C-alpha positions as CSV (number, residue, x, y, z in Angstrom):
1,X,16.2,-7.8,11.4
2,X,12.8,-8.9,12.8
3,X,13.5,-12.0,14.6
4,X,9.8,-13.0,13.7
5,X,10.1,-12.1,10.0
6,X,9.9,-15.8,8.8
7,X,6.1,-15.5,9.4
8,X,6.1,-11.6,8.2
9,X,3.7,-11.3,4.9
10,X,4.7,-8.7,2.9
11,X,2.7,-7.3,-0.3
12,X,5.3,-5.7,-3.0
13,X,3.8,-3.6,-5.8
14,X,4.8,-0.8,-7.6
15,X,5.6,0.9,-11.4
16,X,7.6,0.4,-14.4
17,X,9.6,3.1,-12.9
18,X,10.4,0.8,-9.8
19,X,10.5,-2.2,-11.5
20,X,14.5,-3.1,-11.1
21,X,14.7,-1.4,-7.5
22,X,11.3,-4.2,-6.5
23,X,12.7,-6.9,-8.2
24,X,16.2,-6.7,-6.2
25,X,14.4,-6.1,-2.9
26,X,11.9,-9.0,-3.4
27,X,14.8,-11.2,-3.4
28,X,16.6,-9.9,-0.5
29,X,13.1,-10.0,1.6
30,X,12.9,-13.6,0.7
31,X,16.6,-14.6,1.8
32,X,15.8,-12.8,5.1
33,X,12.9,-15.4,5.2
34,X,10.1,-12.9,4.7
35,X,7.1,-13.9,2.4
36,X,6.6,-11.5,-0.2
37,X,4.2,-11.6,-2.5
38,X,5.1,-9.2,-5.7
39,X,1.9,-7.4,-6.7
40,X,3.0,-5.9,-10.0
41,X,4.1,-4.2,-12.1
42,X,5.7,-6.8,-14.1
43,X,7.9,-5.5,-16.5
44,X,9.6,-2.3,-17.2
45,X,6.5,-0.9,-19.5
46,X,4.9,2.0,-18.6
47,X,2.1,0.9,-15.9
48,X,-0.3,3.2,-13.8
49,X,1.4,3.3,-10.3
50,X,-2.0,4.0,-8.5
51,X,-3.4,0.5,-9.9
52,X,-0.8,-1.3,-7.7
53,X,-0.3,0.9,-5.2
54,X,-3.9,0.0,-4.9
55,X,-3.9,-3.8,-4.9
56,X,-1.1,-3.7,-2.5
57,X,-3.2,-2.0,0.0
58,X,-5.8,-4.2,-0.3
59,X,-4.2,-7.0,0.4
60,X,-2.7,-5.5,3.4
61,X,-6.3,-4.0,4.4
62,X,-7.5,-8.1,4.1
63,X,-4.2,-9.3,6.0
64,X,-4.3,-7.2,9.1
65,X,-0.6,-8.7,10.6
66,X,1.0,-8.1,6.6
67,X,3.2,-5.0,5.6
68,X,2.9,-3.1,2.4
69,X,5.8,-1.8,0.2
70,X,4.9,0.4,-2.6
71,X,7.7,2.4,-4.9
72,X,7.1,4.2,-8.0
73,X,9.4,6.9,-9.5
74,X,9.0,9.5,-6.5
75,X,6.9,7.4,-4.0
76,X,4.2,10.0,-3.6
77,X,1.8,9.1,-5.9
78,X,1.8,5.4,-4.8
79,X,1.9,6.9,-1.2
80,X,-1.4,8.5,-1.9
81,X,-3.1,6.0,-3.5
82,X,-1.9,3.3,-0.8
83,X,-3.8,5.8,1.6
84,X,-7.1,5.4,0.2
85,X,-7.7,1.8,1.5
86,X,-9.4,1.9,4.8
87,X,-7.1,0.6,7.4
88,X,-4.0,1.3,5.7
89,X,-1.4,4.0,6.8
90,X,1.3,4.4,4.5
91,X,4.5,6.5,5.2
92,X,6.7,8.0,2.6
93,X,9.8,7.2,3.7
94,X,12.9,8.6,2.2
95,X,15.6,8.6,4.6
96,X,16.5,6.3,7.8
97,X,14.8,8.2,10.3
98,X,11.5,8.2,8.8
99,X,11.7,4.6,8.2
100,X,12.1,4.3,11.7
101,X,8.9,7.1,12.8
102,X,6.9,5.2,10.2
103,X,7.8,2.0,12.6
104,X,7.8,3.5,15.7
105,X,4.0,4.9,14.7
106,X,2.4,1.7,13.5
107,X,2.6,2.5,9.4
108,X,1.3,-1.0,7.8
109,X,2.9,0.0,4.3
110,X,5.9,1.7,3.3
111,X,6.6,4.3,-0.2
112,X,9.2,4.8,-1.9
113,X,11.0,6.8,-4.2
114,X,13.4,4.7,-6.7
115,X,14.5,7.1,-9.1
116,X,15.9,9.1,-6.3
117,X,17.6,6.8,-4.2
118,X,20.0,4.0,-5.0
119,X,19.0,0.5,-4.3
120,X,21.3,0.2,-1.4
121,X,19.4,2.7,0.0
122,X,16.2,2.0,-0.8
123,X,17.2,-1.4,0.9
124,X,18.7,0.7,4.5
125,X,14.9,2.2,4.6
126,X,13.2,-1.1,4.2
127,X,15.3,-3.0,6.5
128,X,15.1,0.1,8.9
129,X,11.5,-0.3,8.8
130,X,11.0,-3.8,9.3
131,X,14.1,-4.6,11.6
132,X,12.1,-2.5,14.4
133,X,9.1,-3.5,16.7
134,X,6.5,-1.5,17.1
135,X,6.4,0.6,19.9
136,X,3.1,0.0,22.2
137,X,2.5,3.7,22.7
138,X,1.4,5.8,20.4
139,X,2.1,9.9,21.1
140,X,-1.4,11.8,21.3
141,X,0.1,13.4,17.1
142,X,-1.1,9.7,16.4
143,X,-4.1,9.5,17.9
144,X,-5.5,12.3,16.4
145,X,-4.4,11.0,13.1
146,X,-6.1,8.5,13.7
147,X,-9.4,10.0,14.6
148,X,-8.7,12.1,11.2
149,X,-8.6,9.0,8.8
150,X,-11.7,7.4,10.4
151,X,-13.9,10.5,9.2
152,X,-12.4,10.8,5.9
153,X,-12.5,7.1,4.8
């Protein structure tokens, strides 16, 4: 892990349908001495996956050095919505290696997919994700994403 992750913000939000998976990973963050601060859902009631995928990026969009992790029952709707806030760049990650290109290429927030991966793995991506520094250089690919997302937000 991040040997800086006792000052590491990180903004948790998500589903009903990620409720359990979010509520195991908030407390592993926490023993790793991260801070997380658990956007909602609360409960396992059906809840509109957009509306905190939502809060959780604007959060991150106000606290530029914070990280974003947003799950809902694939991680692609949440991934959308996360991508609407200005600033934000969120990665669906679903396997070890993207966890690591989402990383390597500066992603601020992270989505997942709990109904298709087991906790344990949910928990691999994340750590994946956070246990790496960011890599100064950024491949030209990013730049021009870059340039993309400032004319369409």
């Amino acid at each position: 892990m991040n040997s800086n992750n006792d000052k590491k913000i990180i903004f948790l939000g998500g589903d009903h349908a990620s409720y359990e998976t979010r509520e195991k990973l908030q407390k592993h963050l926490y023993q790793q001495g991260f801070q997380v601060f658990d956007e909602g859902s609360y409960d396992n009631k059906p809840a509109n996956y957009a509306q905190y995928a939502l809060k959780v990026a604007k959060k991150v969009q106000k606290n530029k050095n914070s990280i974003g992790i947003v799950a809902c029952g694939s991680g692609i709707g949440v991934n959308i919505a996360a991508n609407k806030a200005r600033g934000v760049r969120s990665a669906l990650v679903y396997s070890k290696k993207t966890a690591e290109f989402a990383a390597k290429h500066k992603y601020n927030t992270i989505a997942l997919g709990s109904r298709f991966f087991s906790y344990k793995s949910i928990q691999k991506f994340v750590d994946t994700f956070l246990g790496i520094e960011n890599n100064d250089e950024i491949d030209d690919v990013s730049y021009q994403y870059l340039d993309i997302v400032k004319e369409e937000k």
